[in-house]
CSV table of C-alpha atoms in Angstrom, one decimal:
chain,number,residue,atom,x,y,z
A,283,MET,CA,-30.5,-42.7,75.6
A,284,GLY,CA,-30.1,-45.2,72.7
A,285,THR,CA,-32.2,-48.2,72.2
A,286,LEU,CA,-30.7,-52.0,72.6
A,287,ILE,CA,-32.1,-54.3,70.4
A,288,VAL,CA,-31.4,-58.0,70.6
A,289,THR,CA,-31.9,-60.6,67.5
A,290,GLU,CA,-32.1,-64.4,67.8
A,291,PHE,CA,-32.9,-67.2,65.7
A,292,LEU,CA,-34.7,-69.7,67.9
A,293,THR,CA,-36.2,-73.2,67.1
A,294,LEU,CA,-39.7,-73.7,68.4
A,295,ASP,CA,-38.4,-75.6,71.6
A,296,GLY,CA,-36.2,-72.3,72.3
A,297,VAL,CA,-32.7,-73.7,71.0
A,298,ALA,CA,-30.6,-70.8,69.6
A,299,GLN,CA,-27.3,-72.6,69.4
A,300,ALA,CA,-25.3,-72.6,66.2
A,301,PRO,CA,-27.9,-71.8,63.7
A,302,GLY,CA,-25.5,-70.9,60.9
A,303,GLU,CA,-23.3,-73.9,60.2
A,304,PRO,CA,-22.1,-77.5,61.3
A,305,ASP,CA,-19.0,-76.1,63.2
A,306,GLU,CA,-20.2,-72.9,64.5
A,307,ASP,CA,-20.5,-74.1,68.2
A,308,ARG,CA,-20.3,-77.7,69.3
A,309,GLY,CA,-20.3,-76.9,72.8
A,310,GLY,CA,-22.0,-79.6,75.1
A,311,GLY,CA,-21.8,-82.2,72.1
A,312,PHE,CA,-24.1,-80.1,70.0
A,313,ASN,CA,-24.5,-81.6,66.6
A,314,HIS,CA,-27.4,-79.8,65.0
A,315,GLY,CA,-25.3,-76.8,63.7
A,316,GLY,CA,-26.8,-75.2,60.8
A,317,TRP,CA,-30.2,-76.0,61.5
A,318,GLN,CA,-31.5,-72.6,60.2
A,319,MET,CA,-30.1,-72.7,56.7
A,320,PRO,CA,-32.7,-75.0,55.1
A,321,LEU,CA,-35.3,-72.7,56.2
A,322,LEU,CA,-34.3,-69.4,55.0
A,323,ASP,CA,-35.7,-67.7,52.2
A,324,ASP,CA,-35.1,-64.3,50.2
A,325,GLU,CA,-37.8,-62.6,51.7
A,326,SER,CA,-36.8,-63.1,55.3
A,327,GLY,CA,-33.1,-62.5,54.5
A,328,ALA,CA,-34.1,-58.9,53.1
A,329,VAL,CA,-35.9,-58.3,56.4
A,330,MET,CA,-33.1,-59.3,58.5
A,331,PHE,CA,-31.0,-56.8,56.5
A,332,GLN,CA,-33.6,-54.2,56.8
A,333,GLN,CA,-33.8,-54.8,60.4
A,334,ALA,CA,-30.0,-54.4,61.1
A,335,SER,CA,-29.4,-51.6,58.8
A,336,SER,CA,-30.8,-49.1,61.5
A,337,MET,CA,-27.8,-50.1,63.8
A,338,ASP,CA,-25.2,-47.7,64.5
A,339,ALA,CA,-23.2,-49.9,66.8
A,340,LEU,CA,-22.9,-53.8,67.4
A,341,LEU,CA,-22.5,-55.5,70.8
A,342,LEU,CA,-21.5,-59.1,70.8
A,343,GLY,CA,-20.1,-61.8,73.3
A,344,ARG,CA,-16.6,-63.3,72.6
A,345,LYS,CA,-17.8,-66.5,70.8
A,346,THR,CA,-20.1,-64.8,68.5
A,347,TYR,CA,-17.5,-62.0,67.7
A,348,ASP,CA,-14.9,-64.6,67.1
A,349,ILE,CA,-17.5,-66.2,64.5
A,350,PHE,CA,-17.9,-62.8,63.0
A,351,ALA,CA,-14.4,-61.6,62.7
A,352,GLY,CA,-13.2,-64.7,61.3
A,353,TYR,CA,-15.9,-64.4,58.2
A,354,TRP,CA,-17.1,-60.8,57.6
A,355,PRO,CA,-13.7,-59.2,57.1
A,356,LYS,CA,-13.1,-61.5,54.2
A,357,ALA,CA,-16.8,-61.8,53.1
A,358,PRO,CA,-17.9,-61.0,49.6
A,359,GLU,CA,-18.8,-57.4,49.0
A,360,GLU,CA,-22.0,-58.0,47.0
A,361,ILE,CA,-23.5,-59.5,50.5
A,362,PRO,CA,-25.2,-56.6,52.0
A,363,PHE,CA,-24.4,-57.4,55.5
A,364,THR,CA,-20.5,-57.3,54.6
A,365,GLY,CA,-20.2,-53.2,54.3
A,366,LEU,CA,-23.0,-52.8,57.1
A,367,LEU,CA,-21.0,-55.0,59.7
A,368,ASN,CA,-17.6,-54.2,59.0
A,369,GLY,CA,-18.3,-50.3,59.0
A,370,VAL,CA,-20.0,-49.8,62.3
A,371,PRO,CA,-18.3,-49.7,65.6
A,372,LYS,CA,-18.2,-53.1,67.4
A,373,TYR,CA,-18.1,-53.6,71.0
A,374,VAL,CA,-17.2,-57.0,72.3
A,375,ALA,CA,-17.9,-58.3,76.0
A,376,SER,CA,-15.2,-60.4,77.1
A,377,ARG,CA,-13.0,-61.5,79.9
A,378,THR,CA,-10.7,-63.4,77.8
A,379,LEU,CA,-9.8,-61.3,74.7
A,380,THR,CA,-7.1,-58.4,75.0
A,381,GLU,CA,-7.0,-55.4,72.9
A,382,PRO,CA,-6.1,-54.5,70.0
A,383,LEU,CA,-9.1,-56.7,68.6
A,384,THR,CA,-8.4,-58.1,65.1
A,385,TRP,CA,-11.7,-56.7,63.4
A,386,ALA,CA,-11.3,-53.1,62.1
A,387,ASN,CA,-13.7,-50.7,64.6
A,388,SER,CA,-13.8,-53.1,67.5
A,389,THR,CA,-13.5,-52.2,71.1
A,390,LEU,CA,-13.3,-54.5,74.1
A,391,VAL,CA,-16.0,-54.0,76.8
A,392,ASN,CA,-14.6,-54.8,80.3
A,393,GLY,CA,-15.5,-53.9,83.9
A,394,ASP,CA,-19.1,-53.5,85.0
A,395,LEU,CA,-21.2,-54.9,82.3
A,396,ALA,CA,-24.4,-52.6,83.1
A,397,GLU,CA,-22.2,-49.6,83.3
A,398,ARG,CA,-20.5,-50.2,80.1
A,399,VAL,CA,-23.3,-50.9,78.0
A,400,THR,CA,-25.5,-48.0,79.5
A,401,GLU,CA,-22.5,-45.8,78.3
A,402,ILE,CA,-22.6,-47.3,74.7
A,403,LYS,CA,-26.3,-46.7,74.7
A,404,ALA,CA,-25.8,-43.3,75.6
A,405,ARG,CA,-23.2,-42.6,72.6
A,406,HIS,CA,-25.5,-44.6,69.8
A,407,ASP,CA,-29.0,-44.2,68.8
A,408,GLU,CA,-29.5,-47.9,68.0
A,409,VAL,CA,-27.0,-50.9,69.5
A,410,HIS,CA,-27.8,-54.2,68.3
A,411,VAL,CA,-26.9,-57.5,69.8
A,412,ILE,CA,-27.0,-60.3,67.3
A,413,GLY,CA,-26.6,-64.0,68.8
A,414,SER,CA,-24.2,-63.9,71.8
A,415,LEU,CA,-26.5,-66.1,73.9
A,416,ASP,CA,-24.1,-65.6,77.0
A,417,LEU,CA,-24.3,-62.0,76.6
A,418,ALA,CA,-28.0,-61.6,76.1
A,419,GLN,CA,-29.1,-63.1,79.5
A,420,PRO,CA,-27.0,-60.6,81.6
A,421,LEU,CA,-28.3,-57.7,79.2
A,422,LEU,CA,-32.0,-58.9,80.1
A,423,ARG,CA,-31.2,-59.3,83.7
A,424,ALA,CA,-29.9,-55.5,84.1
A,425,GLY,CA,-33.2,-54.1,82.1
A,426,LEU,CA,-31.0,-53.0,79.3
A,427,VAL,CA,-33.0,-54.6,76.4
A,428,ASP,CA,-35.3,-52.4,74.6
A,429,ARG,CA,-36.8,-54.6,71.9
A,430,LEU,CA,-36.5,-58.3,71.0
A,431,ASN,CA,-36.4,-59.5,67.4
A,432,LEU,CA,-37.1,-63.3,67.7
A,433,TRP,CA,-37.1,-65.3,64.6
A,434,VAL,CA,-38.8,-68.9,65.4
A,435,TYR,CA,-38.4,-71.7,62.9
A,436,PRO,CA,-40.5,-74.7,62.6
A,437,VAL,CA,-38.0,-77.3,63.9
A,438,LEU,CA,-37.3,-79.4,67.4
A,439,LEU,CA,-34.1,-80.3,68.4
A,440,GLY,CA,-34.4,-81.1,72.1
A,441,THR,CA,-30.8,-80.1,73.0
A,442,GLY,CA,-28.7,-77.3,72.9
A,443,LYS,CA,-28.4,-73.8,74.3
A,444,ARG,CA,-31.5,-71.8,75.0
A,445,LEU,CA,-32.1,-68.0,75.0
A,446,PHE,CA,-34.4,-68.3,77.8
A,447,GLY,CA,-32.8,-70.7,80.1
A,448,ASP,CA,-31.9,-71.0,83.8
A,449,GLY,CA,-31.6,-67.8,85.3
A,450,THR,CA,-34.2,-65.8,83.2
A,451,VAL,CA,-35.6,-62.8,85.0
A,452,PRO,CA,-39.5,-63.0,85.2
A,453,THR,CA,-40.5,-60.6,82.5
A,454,ALA,CA,-43.8,-59.4,81.1
A,455,LEU,CA,-43.3,-58.8,77.3
A,456,ARG,CA,-45.5,-56.9,74.9
A,457,LEU,CA,-45.8,-58.2,71.2
A,458,THR,CA,-45.5,-55.2,68.6
A,459,GLU,CA,-45.3,-57.2,65.3
A,460,SER,CA,-46.1,-60.7,64.3
A,461,VAL,CA,-45.3,-61.9,60.7
A,462,THR,CA,-45.4,-65.4,59.3
A,463,HIS,CA,-42.4,-66.0,56.5
A,464,ALA,CA,-41.9,-68.9,54.2
A,465,HIS,CA,-41.4,-72.5,55.6
A,466,GLY,CA,-43.7,-71.3,58.7
A,467,THR,CA,-40.9,-69.1,60.1
A,468,LEU,CA,-42.3,-66.7,62.6
A,469,ARG,CA,-40.9,-63.2,63.3
A,470,LEU,CA,-42.0,-61.8,66.7
A,471,THR,CA,-41.2,-58.4,67.9
A,472,TYR,CA,-41.5,-58.1,71.6
A,473,GLU,CA,-40.7,-55.1,74.1
A,474,PRO,CA,-40.3,-55.5,77.9
A,475,ALA,CA,-43.4,-54.4,79.8
A,476,GLY,CA,-42.2,-54.8,83.4
A,477,ALA,CA,-43.1,-57.8,85.9
A,478,PRO,CA,-45.5,-60.4,85.0
A,479,ALA,CA,-49.0,-60.1,86.5
A,480,TYR,CA,-50.5,-63.1,88.1
A,481,GLY,CA,-54.1,-64.2,88.5
A,482,ASP,CA,-56.1,-67.1,90.3
A,483,ALA,CA,-58.2,-69.5,88.1
A,484,ALA,CA,-60.3,-70.3,91.1
A,485,ALA,CA,-61.3,-66.9,91.4
């Protein structure tokens, strides 16, 4: 069985909506799009590519697929991610899209999500999810996530979609790596470690 890795870019207060550009996702009246861009640096960008380069499949939700499919097929070839993302098999979880999908090597995932993603993991060594907030939660609830790559940026936004919002299943996490990058950005790697443990301070 392959490994499923979820990569997310978060503010310190947990907002993961529209890190890349102003009009990426204005849902809910969000007007902070592009918040990640001033905090990027060459070193962390290289690490992001290094982390992604081991994927042999990409799993996306519809909104992230639409954003990626609108950019990467036409992106400059000198960008390292261009060849990687255009070349790998892509699976898109959506109830509204229909095949054929416009981005080459893309397949629609429909039916029971847990069953289909389990099948995908069985076919690939390393399946990556990037962004796709609406998809990440059901994957976590189904116990399908093997690793979380979280990039936490030193900025507070107060509003916006959060990775761990309502409906998050109580889960203990094991920290396997912690690195500080420029601008105070934290790169945290976690693996699920079962149910949380509880204690009693009075004892």
